[in-house]
Every structure is written in structure tokens, then in C-alpha cells.
mmCIF file of C-alpha atoms in Angstrom:
data_model
loop_
_atom_site.group_PDB
_atom_site.id
_atom_site.type_symbol
_atom_site.label_atom_id
_atom_site.label_comp_id
_atom_site.label_asym_id
_atom_site.label_seq_id
_atom_site.Cartn_x
_atom_site.Cartn_y
_atom_site.Cartn_z
ATOM 1 C CA MET S 12 0.025 0.004 -0.029
ATOM 2 C CA ALA S 13 2.984 2.351 -0.376
ATOM 3 C CA GLY S 14 1.881 5.636 -1.856
ATOM 4 C CA ARG S 15 -1.836 5.158 -1.112
ATOM 5 C CA LYS S 16 -3.454 8.261 0.206
ATOM 6 C CA PHE S 17 -5.377 8.319 3.446
ATOM 7 C CA GLY S 18 -8.848 9.741 2.941
ATOM 8 C CA PHE S 19 -12.273 10.262 4.448
ATOM 9 C CA LYS S 20 -13.284 6.726 3.635
ATOM 10 C CA ASP S 21 -10.353 5.378 5.636
ATOM 11 C CA PHE S 22 -11.254 7.558 8.565
ATOM 12 C CA GLY S 23 -14.937 6.538 8.209
ATOM 13 C CA ILE S 24 -14.042 2.834 8.402
ATOM 14 C CA ARG S 25 -11.978 3.473 11.605
ATOM 15 C CA LEU S 26 -14.893 5.479 13.030
ATOM 16 C CA LEU S 27 -17.390 2.733 12.145
ATOM 17 C CA PHE S 28 -15.332 0.085 13.954
ATOM 18 C CA ALA S 29 -14.882 2.492 16.940
ATOM 19 C CA LEU S 30 -18.610 3.068 17.137
ATOM 20 C CA VAL S 31 -19.279 -0.702 16.996
ATOM 21 C CA LEU S 32 -16.679 -1.245 19.725
ATOM 22 C CA VAL S 33 -18.022 1.465 22.030
ATOM 23 C CA PHE S 34 -21.732 0.640 21.589
ATOM 24 C CA ALA S 35 -21.152 -3.100 21.812
ATOM 25 C CA ALA S 36 -19.418 -2.700 25.168
ATOM 26 C CA TYR S 37 -22.139 -0.403 26.630
ATOM 27 C CA ASN S 38 -25.017 1.721 25.366
ATOM 28 C CA PRO S 39 -27.953 3.397 27.103
ATOM 29 C CA PHE S 40 -30.481 1.280 25.230
ATOM 30 C CA GLY S 41 -29.823 -1.946 27.145
ATOM 31 C CA TYR S 42 -28.452 -4.025 24.244
ATOM 32 C CA SER S 43 -24.765 -4.321 25.032
ATOM 33 C CA PHE S 44 -22.158 -6.699 26.466
ATOM 34 C CA PHE S 45 -22.499 -5.015 29.828
ATOM 35 C CA HIS S 46 -26.245 -5.621 29.913
ATOM 36 C CA TRP S 47 -25.948 -9.189 28.552
ATOM 37 C CA VAL S 48 -23.550 -10.097 31.339
ATOM 38 C CA LYS S 49 -25.366 -8.138 34.051
ATOM 39 C CA ASP S 50 -28.613 -9.873 33.224
ATOM 40 C CA ASN S 51 -27.037 -13.307 33.169
ATOM 41 C CA LEU S 52 -24.468 -13.275 35.952
ATOM 42 C CA ASP S 53 -25.823 -16.560 37.310
ATOM 43 C CA ALA S 54 -25.455 -18.308 33.881
ATOM 44 C CA LEU S 55 -22.239 -17.117 32.232
ATOM 45 C CA THR S 56 -21.536 -18.919 28.972
ATOM 46 C CA PRO S 57 -18.459 -19.446 26.830
ATOM 47 C CA TRP S 58 -20.059 -17.125 24.270
ATOM 48 C CA MET S 59 -20.009 -14.309 26.813
ATOM 49 C CA ALA S 60 -16.384 -15.052 27.612
ATOM 50 C CA LEU S 61 -15.518 -15.067 23.892
ATOM 51 C CA ALA S 62 -17.416 -11.780 23.330
ATOM 52 C CA GLY S 63 -15.646 -10.287 26.303
ATOM 53 C CA ILE S 64 -12.211 -11.300 24.977
ATOM 54 C CA VAL S 65 -13.021 -9.918 21.540
ATOM 55 C CA LEU S 66 -14.067 -6.593 23.102
ATOM 56 C CA ILE S 67 -10.883 -6.500 25.263
ATOM 57 C CA ILE S 68 -8.733 -7.083 22.119
ATOM 58 C CA GLY S 69 -10.608 -4.291 20.262
ATOM 59 C CA TRP S 70 -10.309 -1.862 23.166
ATOM 60 C CA THR S 71 -6.620 -2.655 23.574
ATOM 61 C CA MET S 72 -5.912 -2.058 19.910
ATOM 62 C CA TYR S 73 -7.777 1.266 19.812
ATOM 63 C CA ILE S 74 -6.591 2.570 23.145
ATOM 64 C CA ARG S 75 -2.885 1.684 22.536
ATOM 65 C CA ALA S 76 -2.959 3.162 19.038
ATOM 66 C CA THR S 77 -4.676 6.340 20.296
ATOM 67 C CA LEU S 78 -2.258 6.802 23.151
ATOM 68 C CA ARG S 79 0.780 6.214 20.969
ATOM 69 C CA SER S 80 -0.491 8.430 18.210
ATOM 70 C CA LEU S 81 -1.894 11.384 20.144
ATOM 71 C CA GLY S 82 0.068 11.143 23.381
ATOM 72 C CA PRO S 83 -1.294 12.378 26.681
ATOM 73 C CA PHE S 84 -1.526 16.070 25.687
ATOM 74 C CA GLY S 85 -3.055 15.270 22.305
ATOM 75 C CA LEU S 86 -5.589 12.993 23.958
ATOM 76 C CA LEU S 87 -6.490 15.797 26.353
ATOM 77 C CA LEU S 88 -6.914 18.155 23.386
ATOM 78 C CA ALA S 89 -9.024 15.608 21.497
ATOM 79 C CA PHE S 90 -11.376 15.107 24.461
ATOM 80 C CA ALA S 91 -11.530 18.847 25.012
ATOM 81 C CA PHE S 92 -12.337 19.472 21.312
ATOM 82 C CA PHE S 93 -15.139 16.875 21.196
ATOM 83 C CA GLY S 94 -16.380 17.818 24.691
ATOM 84 C CA VAL S 95 -16.789 21.432 23.642
ATOM 85 C CA LEU S 96 -18.671 20.262 20.494
ATOM 86 C CA LEU S 97 -21.115 18.500 22.796
ATOM 87 C CA TRP S 98 -21.333 21.610 24.951
ATOM 88 C CA ILE S 99 -22.191 23.673 21.885
ATOM 89 C CA VAL S 100 -24.901 21.194 20.897
ATOM 90 C CA VAL S 101 -26.481 21.469 24.371
ATOM 91 C CA ASP S 102 -25.957 25.240 24.496
ATOM 92 C CA LEU S 103 -27.718 25.710 21.163
ATOM 93 C CA GLY S 104 -30.663 23.724 22.564
ATOM 94 C CA LEU S 105 -30.350 20.983 19.982
ATOM 95 C CA VAL S 106 -30.257 18.462 22.856
ATOM 96 C CA SER S 107 -31.670 18.897 26.309
ATOM 97 C CA ALA S 108 -29.228 18.474 29.196
ATOM 98 C CA GLU S 109 -31.943 16.488 30.985
ATOM 99 C CA ASN S 110 -32.238 13.833 28.246
ATOM 100 C CA VAL S 111 -29.794 11.325 29.749
ATOM 101 C CA LYS S 112 -30.098 8.696 27.057
ATOM 102 C CA THR S 113 -29.401 11.155 24.294
ATOM 103 C CA LEU S 114 -26.514 12.710 26.094
ATOM 104 C CA ALA S 115 -24.997 9.317 26.877
ATOM 105 C CA THR S 116 -25.370 8.334 23.192
ATOM 106 C CA LEU S 117 -23.637 11.567 22.096
ATOM 107 C CA VAL S 118 -20.860 11.064 24.637
ATOM 108 C CA GLU S 119 -20.293 7.537 23.289
ATOM 109 C CA ILE S 120 -20.251 8.846 19.705
ATOM 110 C CA LEU S 121 -17.728 11.501 20.694
ATOM 111 C CA PHE S 122 -15.609 8.920 22.502
ATOM 112 C CA ALA S 123 -15.589 6.811 19.339
ATOM 113 C CA CYS S 124 -14.539 9.918 17.407
ATOM 114 C CA VAL S 125 -11.586 10.374 19.745
ATOM 115 C CA LEU S 126 -10.616 6.718 19.234
ATOM 116 C CA ALA S 127 -10.982 6.977 15.400
ATOM 117 C CA THR S 128 -8.908 10.163 15.457
ATOM 118 C CA GLY S 129 -6.230 8.412 17.439
ATOM 119 C CA MET S 130 -6.245 5.454 15.066
ATOM 120 C CA SER S 131 -5.957 7.893 12.110
ATOM 121 C CA TRP S 132 -3.760 10.637 13.465
ATOM 122 C CA SER S 133 -0.480 9.309 12.109
ATOM 123 C CA HIS S 134 -1.902 9.271 8.625
ATOM 124 C CA ILE S 135 -3.467 12.712 9.049
ATOM 125 C CA ARG S 136 -0.261 14.211 10.354
ATOM 126 C CA ARG S 137 1.735 12.712 7.505
ATOM 127 C CA ARG S 138 -0.706 14.213 4.940
ATOM 128 C CA LEU S 139 -0.570 17.650 6.680
ATOM 129 C CA SER S 140 3.156 17.838 7.414
ATOM 130 C CA GLY S 141 4.913 15.257 5.166
ATOM 131 C CA GLN S 142 6.554 13.779 8.259
ATOM 132 C CA LEU S 143 6.648 10.050 8.854
ATOM 133 C CA ASP S 144 6.324 8.344 12.252
ATOM 134 C CA VAL S 145 9.128 5.932 13.001
ATOM 135 C CA ASP S 146 6.554 3.086 12.949
ATOM 136 C CA ASP S 147 5.613 4.074 9.334
ATOM 137 C CA VAL S 148 9.081 3.489 7.848
ATOM 138 C CA GLU S 149 9.087 0.348 5.749
ATOM 139 C CA GLU S 150 12.160 -1.950 5.715
#
């Protein structure tokens, strides 16, 4: 894939997987791994264990890549950026601060956006600056 440009489609795929990961782990609608296990604590199955391991693998991949790519300060800036976007949405009255399910859903979407940004940041930085990360250099 040398020379291939990173584009909106590539970011969209990373965002889609981040959304699936975040909402599969927990969501305010009651259909998530958290709810599945909570409602069946007395009858845990190997399928629950497998799903839990798959989620842990996904979270580990996204969190490690995000931390390595953005770093602690970049992560703080990303959360601040997306947090202020949420604040603007509430301030404009597009979403009520009392609507807990909607706010929780938006927070999860924004969290997925931070993860997708972290997974994509090395590509974005390379497109903007022309600089490669050490991990990007091919042998």
C-alpha cells in the first residue's frame, strides 16, 4: 500500500469500527455486552467469555494506538475538542441536558470519534506535514 493516500473513507471505516466497539461494550439502550452479562451473571456462557475477550482485544488495539499516536496532551486536546462540541450542541438547545439517554449516546459517539482520530492521526499528520512516524518507515 505504499503511496496510497489516506482519505475520508479510511477515517470513516475506523470510526465505524470504533462506534461498534463502544456501543457493543455499553449503550444506554440496554443491548450491550455490559447488559448481557449483568442480566445473566448466574449463567455465564463461553459465548459471553468469547465476546468479552474480543471486546478487550478491540479496546486494547484502539486505546494503545490512540495513546501512541496522540500522546497524553493530544488525547487531552481531543477530548476537550469533542467535549466542547457536545457543549455547543447542548448550549444551542439541539439536545436537552436532561435527556440522559441522548446525552449518553452523544458522549459515546464523541468517544468513538476520539478513538478513530487516534487510530488515524499518524496518517493525518503525514498528509498535513509530510513527516513520517518511526513506525511508518518500511524496511
